[in-house]
């Protein structure tokens, strides 16, 4: 009785059954040097560099500005038709410009704004008109204060943009206050 | 040693405050009901001017004196024109701090940004419409691709 052939070496084997054990072992042996070189290469490069403090801050500024846009978009949809509606639309347009300028200065991976924008857009739900304006004024003041606190992390040209946006957002507070009056 | 850029930025901001201090004497002279506000804003500019002079002196630089007179951007004979002048002064002061906000010194940078914000708020109380980028020239902004 002939000795049983190892599985995989059967000349009658159906070729559609996939690669043989021998073929896999041969391929693995050939791949080992490549894997070793690959691992050495990864070790030589080290972990990817952390983004600079300025980039981290800029991403945060973009997320905050996208949230502001979402808040005003919700406010315009609710109060766009009344006396304060034009003011809301004006401020919304300015925040969209802020967002555009901040995004233009970010290189690499874009900031993930979807979650913050969704949450911000829902903040006005259930508030009165006066409450909505008060919420927006508070958000503007907080954003302005935050930008002021982050200037130390900025390159010169970004510092100018951030200081200008900081001033603009503070300036929205009295504008909204006037617009909120019935 | 303080860089020439920082000294230049301090002097530019000082020139803006000196002009605003002068301008507010004209604003106040044409207002009655809002005279107290004009006086308060004039004092704010005087204080900022004094602080900028101190910053220069601390850096061994003699502050340049104010001009003997300034040319107003438009004639001022009515309260409405006085309010318009106040807005113009505040917007020019905001722009005058732009170079100072870009210097490496954190104290100066924060002072400049705080003054830009204060000037924008004062302009708003005088009736200025909000702008997206107070003090920033259009050339400093990224232009969207068409």
PDB file of N, CA and C in Angstrom, chain B residues 62-135:
ATOM      1  N   UNK B  62      12.339 106.525  23.560  1.00  0.00           N
ATOM      2  CA  UNK B  62      11.559 107.720  23.863  1.00  0.00           C
ATOM      3  C   UNK B  62      10.287 107.724  23.014  1.00  0.00           C
ATOM      4  N   UNK B  63       9.120 107.808  23.646  1.00  0.00           N
ATOM      5  CA  UNK B  63       7.879 107.804  22.844  1.00  0.00           C
ATOM      6  C   UNK B  63       7.803 109.038  21.945  1.00  0.00           C
ATOM      7  N   UNK B  64       7.444 108.863  20.689  1.00  0.00           N
ATOM      8  CA  UNK B  64       7.285 110.025  19.801  1.00  0.00           C
ATOM      9  C   UNK B  64       6.127 110.897  20.299  1.00  0.00           C
ATOM     10  N   UNK B  65       6.277 112.226  20.204  1.00  0.00           N
ATOM     11  CA  UNK B  65       5.178 113.095  20.660  1.00  0.00           C
ATOM     12  C   UNK B  65       3.996 113.046  19.701  1.00  0.00           C
ATOM     13  N   UNK B  66       2.846 113.456  20.202  1.00  0.00           N
ATOM     14  CA  UNK B  66       1.665 113.546  19.334  1.00  0.00           C
ATOM     15  C   UNK B  66       1.862 114.683  18.334  1.00  0.00           C
ATOM     16  N   UNK B  67       1.146 114.599  17.224  1.00  0.00           N
ATOM     17  CA  UNK B  67       1.197 115.676  16.239  1.00  0.00           C
ATOM     18  C   UNK B  67       0.557 116.934  16.819  1.00  0.00           C
ATOM     19  N   UNK B  68       0.916 118.051  16.273  1.00  0.00           N
ATOM     20  CA  UNK B  68       0.335 119.319  16.739  1.00  0.00           C
ATOM     21  C   UNK B  68      -1.148 119.368  16.379  1.00  0.00           C
ATOM     22  N   UNK B  69      -1.489 118.873  15.216  1.00  0.00           N
ATOM     23  CA  UNK B  69      -2.907 118.831  14.810  1.00  0.00           C
ATOM     24  C   UNK B  69      -3.134 117.623  13.915  1.00  0.00           C
ATOM     25  N   UNK B  70      -4.378 117.269  13.786  1.00  0.00           N
ATOM     26  CA  UNK B  70      -4.744 116.116  12.956  1.00  0.00           C
ATOM     27  C   UNK B  70      -5.821 116.540  11.963  1.00  0.00           C
ATOM     28  N   UNK B  71      -5.793 115.920  10.814  1.00  0.00           N
ATOM     29  CA  UNK B  71      -6.834 116.184   9.818  1.00  0.00           C
ATOM     30  C   UNK B  71      -7.992 115.226  10.066  1.00  0.00           C
ATOM     31  N   UNK B  72      -9.158 115.790  10.248  1.00  0.00           N
ATOM     32  CA  UNK B  72     -10.336 114.948  10.469  1.00  0.00           C
ATOM     33  C   UNK B  72     -10.781 114.333   9.147  1.00  0.00           C
ATOM     34  N   UNK B  73     -11.355 113.120   9.197  1.00  0.00           N
ATOM     35  CA  UNK B  73     -11.769 112.476   7.937  1.00  0.00           C
ATOM     36  C   UNK B  73     -12.936 113.180   7.265  1.00  0.00           C
ATOM     37  N   UNK B  74     -13.692 113.945   8.047  1.00  0.00           N
ATOM     38  CA  UNK B  74     -14.814 114.690   7.462  1.00  0.00           C
ATOM     39  C   UNK B  74     -15.156 115.836   8.420  1.00  0.00           C
ATOM     40  N   UNK B  75     -15.842 116.850   7.920  1.00  0.00           N
ATOM     41  CA  UNK B  75     -16.208 117.964   8.808  1.00  0.00           C
ATOM     42  C   UNK B  75     -17.120 117.478   9.935  1.00  0.00           C
ATOM     43  N   UNK B  76     -16.974 118.074  11.099  1.00  0.00           N
ATOM     44  CA  UNK B  76     -17.813 117.684  12.240  1.00  0.00           C
ATOM     45  C   UNK B  76     -18.509 118.931  12.774  1.00  0.00           C
ATOM     46  N   UNK B  77     -19.816 118.991  12.509  1.00  0.00           N
ATOM     47  CA  UNK B  77     -20.594 120.141  12.969  1.00  0.00           C
ATOM     48  C   UNK B  77     -21.867 119.713  13.680  1.00  0.00           C
ATOM     49  N   UNK B  78     -22.223 118.458  13.572  1.00  0.00           N
ATOM     50  CA  UNK B  78     -23.484 117.968  14.153  1.00  0.00           C
ATOM     51  C   UNK B  78     -23.213 116.749  15.046  1.00  0.00           C
ATOM     52  N   UNK B  79     -24.152 116.405  15.917  1.00  0.00           N
ATOM     53  CA  UNK B  79     -23.985 115.184  16.731  1.00  0.00           C
ATOM     54  C   UNK B  79     -23.827 113.935  15.874  1.00  0.00           C
ATOM     55  N   UNK B  80     -24.566 113.869  14.772  1.00  0.00           N
ATOM     56  CA  UNK B  80     -24.458 112.700  13.898  1.00  0.00           C
ATOM     57  C   UNK B  80     -23.044 112.580  13.320  1.00  0.00           C
ATOM     58  N   UNK B  81     -22.491 113.715  12.912  1.00  0.00           N
ATOM     59  CA  UNK B  81     -21.118 113.701  12.375  1.00  0.00           C
ATOM     60  C   UNK B  81     -20.111 113.361  13.479  1.00  0.00           C
ATOM     61  N   UNK B  82     -20.418 113.788  14.709  1.00  0.00           N
ATOM     62  CA  UNK B  82     -19.524 113.474  15.833  1.00  0.00           C
ATOM     63  C   UNK B  82     -19.522 111.972  16.106  1.00  0.00           C
ATOM     64  N   UNK B  83     -20.691 111.354  16.063  1.00  0.00           N
ATOM     65  CA  UNK B  83     -20.763 109.896  16.259  1.00  0.00           C
ATOM     66  C   UNK B  83     -20.034 109.169  15.130  1.00  0.00           C
ATOM     67  N   UNK B  84     -20.192 109.667  13.924  1.00  0.00           N
ATOM     68  CA  UNK B  84     -19.508 109.063  12.774  1.00  0.00           C
ATOM     69  C   UNK B  84     -17.991 109.167  12.944  1.00  0.00           C
ATOM     70  N   UNK B  85     -17.527 110.321  13.463  1.00  0.00           N
ATOM     71  CA  UNK B  85     -16.095 110.485  13.721  1.00  0.00           C
ATOM     72  C   UNK B  85     -15.625 109.486  14.789  1.00  0.00           C
ATOM     73  N   UNK B  86     -16.422 109.306  15.832  1.00  0.00           N
ATOM     74  CA  UNK B  86     -16.047 108.359  16.892  1.00  0.00           C
ATOM     75  C   UNK B  86     -15.876 106.948  16.312  1.00  0.00           C
ATOM     76  N   UNK B  87     -16.792 106.561  15.434  1.00  0.00           N
ATOM     77  CA  UNK B  87     -16.684 105.233  14.805  1.00  0.00           C
ATOM     78  C   UNK B  87     -15.406 105.138  13.984  1.00  0.00           C
ATOM     79  N   UNK B  88     -15.124 106.188  13.228  1.00  0.00           N
ATOM     80  CA  UNK B  88     -13.920 106.208  12.388  1.00  0.00           C
ATOM     81  C   UNK B  88     -12.655 106.107  13.253  1.00  0.00           C
ATOM     82  N   UNK B  89     -12.646 106.842  14.354  1.00  0.00           N
ATOM     83  CA  UNK B  89     -11.478 106.808  15.254  1.00  0.00           C
ATOM     84  C   UNK B  89     -11.254 105.408  15.805  1.00  0.00           C
ATOM     85  N   UNK B  90     -12.324 104.775  16.231  1.00  0.00           N
ATOM     86  CA  UNK B  90     -12.197 103.441  16.828  1.00  0.00           C
ATOM     87  C   UNK B  90     -11.738 102.411  15.796  1.00  0.00           C
ATOM     88  N   UNK B  91     -12.250 102.532  14.592  1.00  0.00           N
ATOM     89  CA  UNK B  91     -11.832 101.569  13.557  1.00  0.00           C
ATOM     90  C   UNK B  91     -10.361 101.749  13.197  1.00  0.00           C
ATOM     91  N   UNK B  92      -9.897 103.005  13.212  1.00  0.00           N
ATOM     92  CA  UNK B  92      -8.478 103.249  12.913  1.00  0.00           C
ATOM     93  C   UNK B  92      -7.590 102.770  14.062  1.00  0.00           C
ATOM     94  N   UNK B  93      -8.062 102.940  15.283  1.00  0.00           N
ATOM     95  CA  UNK B  93      -7.293 102.434  16.431  1.00  0.00           C
ATOM     96  C   UNK B  93      -7.181 100.905  16.360  1.00  0.00           C
ATOM     97  N   UNK B  94      -8.277 100.250  16.007  1.00  0.00           N
ATOM     98  CA  UNK B  94      -8.260  98.777  15.887  1.00  0.00           C
ATOM     99  C   UNK B  94      -7.168  98.354  14.909  1.00  0.00           C
ATOM    100  N   UNK B  95      -7.114  99.013  13.772  1.00  0.00           N
ATOM    101  CA  UNK B  95      -6.099  98.669  12.757  1.00  0.00           C
ATOM    102  C   UNK B  95      -4.687  99.013  13.244  1.00  0.00           C
ATOM    103  N   UNK B  96      -4.577 100.062  14.053  1.00  0.00           N
ATOM    104  CA  UNK B  96      -3.248 100.499  14.515  1.00  0.00           C
ATOM    105  C   UNK B  96      -2.594  99.477  15.443  1.00  0.00           C
ATOM    106  N   UNK B  97      -3.387  98.609  16.037  1.00  0.00           N
ATOM    107  CA  UNK B  97      -2.834  97.589  16.948  1.00  0.00           C
ATOM    108  C   UNK B  97      -2.468  96.293  16.223  1.00  0.00           C
ATOM    109  N   UNK B  98      -2.750  96.216  14.949  1.00  0.00           N
ATOM    110  CA  UNK B  98      -2.584  94.942  14.241  1.00  0.00           C
ATOM    111  C   UNK B  98      -1.124  94.444  14.254  1.00  0.00           C
ATOM    112  N   UNK B  99      -0.192  95.353  14.085  1.00  0.00           N
ATOM    113  CA  UNK B  99       1.223  94.931  14.085  1.00  0.00           C
ATOM    114  C   UNK B  99       1.643  94.487  15.485  1.00  0.00           C
ATOM    115  N   UNK B 100       1.112  95.149  16.490  1.00  0.00           N
ATOM    116  CA  UNK B 100       1.517  94.817  17.866  1.00  0.00           C
ATOM    117  C   UNK B 100       0.991  93.447  18.289  1.00  0.00           C
ATOM    118  N   UNK B 101      -0.131  93.044  17.736  1.00  0.00           N
ATOM    119  CA  UNK B 101      -0.704  91.744  18.106  1.00  0.00           C
ATOM    120  C   UNK B 101       0.131  90.593  17.524  1.00  0.00           C
ATOM    121  N   UNK B 102       1.031  90.918  16.600  1.00  0.00           N
ATOM    122  CA  UNK B 102       1.848  89.880  15.961  1.00  0.00           C
ATOM    123  C   UNK B 102       3.266  89.793  16.526  1.00  0.00           C
ATOM    124  N   UNK B 103       3.594  90.600  17.529  1.00  0.00           N
ATOM    125  CA  UNK B 103       4.964  90.541  18.080  1.00  0.00           C
ATOM    126  C   UNK B 103       5.087  89.320  19.002  1.00  0.00           C
ATOM    127  N   UNK B 104       6.313  88.847  19.219  1.00  0.00           N
ATOM    128  CA  UNK B 104       6.478  87.650  20.066  1.00  0.00           C
ATOM    129  C   UNK B 104       6.175  87.901  21.550  1.00  0.00           C
ATOM    130  N   UNK B 105       6.367  89.112  22.031  1.00  0.00           N
ATOM    131  CA  UNK B 105       6.158  89.417  23.451  1.00  0.00           C
ATOM    132  C   UNK B 105       4.682  89.209  23.821  1.00  0.00           C
ATOM    133  N   UNK B 106       4.435  88.260  24.720  1.00  0.00           N
ATOM    134  CA  UNK B 106       3.051  87.888  25.046  1.00  0.00           C
ATOM    135  C   UNK B 106       2.276  88.997  25.750  1.00  0.00           C
ATOM    136  N   UNK B 107       2.975  89.767  26.576  1.00  0.00           N
ATOM    137  CA  UNK B 107       2.286  90.864  27.271  1.00  0.00           C
ATOM    138  C   UNK B 107       1.782  91.902  26.259  1.00  0.00           C
ATOM    139  N   UNK B 108       2.644  92.237  25.322  1.00  0.00           N
ATOM    140  CA  UNK B 108       2.262  93.227  24.302  1.00  0.00           C
ATOM    141  C   UNK B 108       1.166  92.678  23.391  1.00  0.00           C
ATOM    142  N   UNK B 109       1.304  91.416  23.047  1.00  0.00           N
ATOM    143  CA  UNK B 109       0.318  90.779  22.164  1.00  0.00           C
ATOM    144  C   UNK B 109      -1.074  90.797  22.806  1.00  0.00           C
ATOM    145  N   UNK B 110      -1.131  90.421  24.066  1.00  0.00           N
ATOM    146  CA  UNK B 110      -2.436  90.388  24.758  1.00  0.00           C
ATOM    147  C   UNK B 110      -2.993  91.791  24.936  1.00  0.00           C
ATOM    148  N   UNK B 111      -2.110  92.737  25.269  1.00  0.00           N
ATOM    149  CA  UNK B 111      -2.569  94.126  25.409  1.00  0.00           C
ATOM    150  C   UNK B 111      -3.165  94.615  24.080  1.00  0.00           C
ATOM    151  N   UNK B 112      -2.471  94.340  22.994  1.00  0.00           N
ATOM    152  CA  UNK B 112      -2.943  94.797  21.680  1.00  0.00           C
ATOM    153  C   UNK B 112      -4.296  94.179  21.330  1.00  0.00           C
ATOM    154  N   UNK B 113      -4.431  92.882  21.553  1.00  0.00           N
ATOM    155  CA  UNK B 113      -5.701  92.208  21.224  1.00  0.00           C
ATOM    156  C   UNK B 113      -6.830  92.731  22.104  1.00  0.00           C
ATOM    157  N   UNK B 114      -6.514  92.993  23.363  1.00  0.00           N
ATOM    158  CA  UNK B 114      -7.533  93.538  24.277  1.00  0.00           C
ATOM    159  C   UNK B 114      -7.981  94.918  23.808  1.00  0.00           C
ATOM    160  N   UNK B 115      -7.027  95.711  23.345  1.00  0.00           N
ATOM    161  CA  UNK B 115      -7.380  97.056  22.853  1.00  0.00           C
ATOM    162  C   UNK B 115      -8.160  96.986  21.538  1.00  0.00           C
ATOM    163  N   UNK B 116      -7.828  96.019  20.688  1.00  0.00           N
ATOM    164  CA  UNK B 116      -8.608  95.853  19.445  1.00  0.00           C
ATOM    165  C   UNK B 116     -10.065  95.530  19.778  1.00  0.00           C
ATOM    166  N   UNK B 117     -10.219  94.675  20.755  1.00  0.00           N
ATOM    167  CA  UNK B 117     -11.575  94.276  21.161  1.00  0.00           C
ATOM    168  C   UNK B 117     -12.317  95.462  21.784  1.00  0.00           C
ATOM    169  N   UNK B 118     -11.628  96.201  22.637  1.00  0.00           N
ATOM    170  CA  UNK B 118     -12.271  97.350  23.292  1.00  0.00           C
ATOM    171  C   UNK B 118     -12.682  98.402  22.266  1.00  0.00           C
ATOM    172  N   UNK B 119     -11.806  98.638  21.289  1.00  0.00           N
ATOM    173  CA  UNK B 119     -12.124  99.646  20.263  1.00  0.00           C
ATOM    174  C   UNK B 119     -13.315  99.201  19.413  1.00  0.00           C
ATOM    175  N   UNK B 120     -13.378  97.910  19.109  1.00  0.00           N
ATOM    176  CA  UNK B 120     -14.511  97.385  18.321  1.00  0.00           C
ATOM    177  C   UNK B 120     -15.813  97.538  19.104  1.00  0.00           C
ATOM    178  N   UNK B 121     -15.742  97.291  20.399  1.00  0.00           N
ATOM    179  CA  UNK B 121     -16.940  97.460  21.243  1.00  0.00           C
ATOM    180  C   UNK B 121     -17.365  98.923  21.316  1.00  0.00           C
ATOM    181  N   UNK B 122     -16.390  99.818  21.446  1.00  0.00           N
ATOM    182  CA  UNK B 122     -16.742 101.252  21.493  1.00  0.00           C
ATOM    183  C   UNK B 122     -17.371 101.677  20.163  1.00  0.00           C
ATOM    184  N   UNK B 123     -16.790 101.194  19.061  1.00  0.00           N
ATOM    185  CA  UNK B 123     -17.372 101.530  17.744  1.00  0.00           C
ATOM    186  C   UNK B 123     -18.819 101.045  17.668  1.00  0.00           C
ATOM    187  N   UNK B 124     -19.066  99.861  18.223  1.00  0.00           N
ATOM    188  CA  UNK B 124     -20.433  99.314  18.206  1.00  0.00           C
ATOM    189  C   UNK B 124     -21.382 100.194  19.007  1.00  0.00           C
ATOM    190  N   UNK B 125     -20.913 100.688  20.151  1.00  0.00           N
ATOM    191  CA  UNK B 125     -21.810 101.526  20.969  1.00  0.00           C
ATOM    192  C   UNK B 125     -22.091 102.862  20.291  1.00  0.00           C
ATOM    193  N   UNK B 126     -21.189 103.282  19.373  1.00  0.00           N
ATOM    194  CA  UNK B 126     -21.453 104.518  18.613  1.00  0.00           C
ATOM    195  C   UNK B 126     -22.294 104.235  17.365  1.00  0.00           C
ATOM    196  N   UNK B 127     -22.665 102.984  17.173  1.00  0.00           N
ATOM    197  CA  UNK B 127     -23.575 102.663  16.064  1.00  0.00           C
ATOM    198  C   UNK B 127     -22.929 102.002  14.870  1.00  0.00           C
ATOM    199  N   UNK B 128     -21.669 101.579  14.992  1.00  0.00           N
ATOM    200  CA  UNK B 128     -21.018 100.924  13.848  1.00  0.00           C
ATOM    201  C   UNK B 128     -21.677  99.572  13.583  1.00  0.00           C
ATOM    202  N   UNK B 129     -21.857  99.265  12.317  1.00  0.00           N
ATOM    203  CA  UNK B 129     -22.343  97.931  11.951  1.00  0.00           C
ATOM    204  C   UNK B 129     -21.211  96.933  12.192  1.00  0.00           C
ATOM    205  N   UNK B 130     -21.540  95.711  12.583  1.00  0.00           N
ATOM    206  CA  UNK B 130     -20.467  94.742  12.828  1.00  0.00           C
ATOM    207  C   UNK B 130     -19.733  94.381  11.541  1.00  0.00           C
ATOM    208  N   UNK B 131     -18.442  94.149  11.682  1.00  0.00           N
ATOM    209  CA  UNK B 131     -17.643  93.704  10.538  1.00  0.00           C
ATOM    210  C   UNK B 131     -17.019  92.357  10.891  1.00  0.00           C
ATOM    211  N   UNK B 132     -16.769  91.558   9.873  1.00  0.00           N
ATOM    212  CA  UNK B 132     -16.243  90.208  10.119  1.00  0.00           C
ATOM    213  C   UNK B 132     -14.813  90.236  10.635  1.00  0.00           C
ATOM    214  N   UNK B 133     -14.019  91.187  10.138  1.00  0.00           N
ATOM    215  CA  UNK B 133     -12.604  91.195  10.496  1.00  0.00           C
ATOM    216  C   UNK B 133     -12.144  92.607  10.864  1.00  0.00           C
ATOM    217  N   UNK B 134     -12.494  93.060  12.073  1.00  0.00           N
ATOM    218  CA  UNK B 134     -12.099  94.419  12.478  1.00  0.00           C
ATOM    219  C   UNK B 134     -10.576  94.600  12.426  1.00  0.00           C
ATOM    220  N   UNK B 135     -10.171  95.682  11.809  1.00  0.00           N
ATOM    221  CA  UNK B 135      -8.750  96.036  11.774  1.00  0.00           C
ATOM    222  C   UNK B 135      -7.926  95.312  10.741  1.00  0.00           C
TER     223      UNK B 135
END
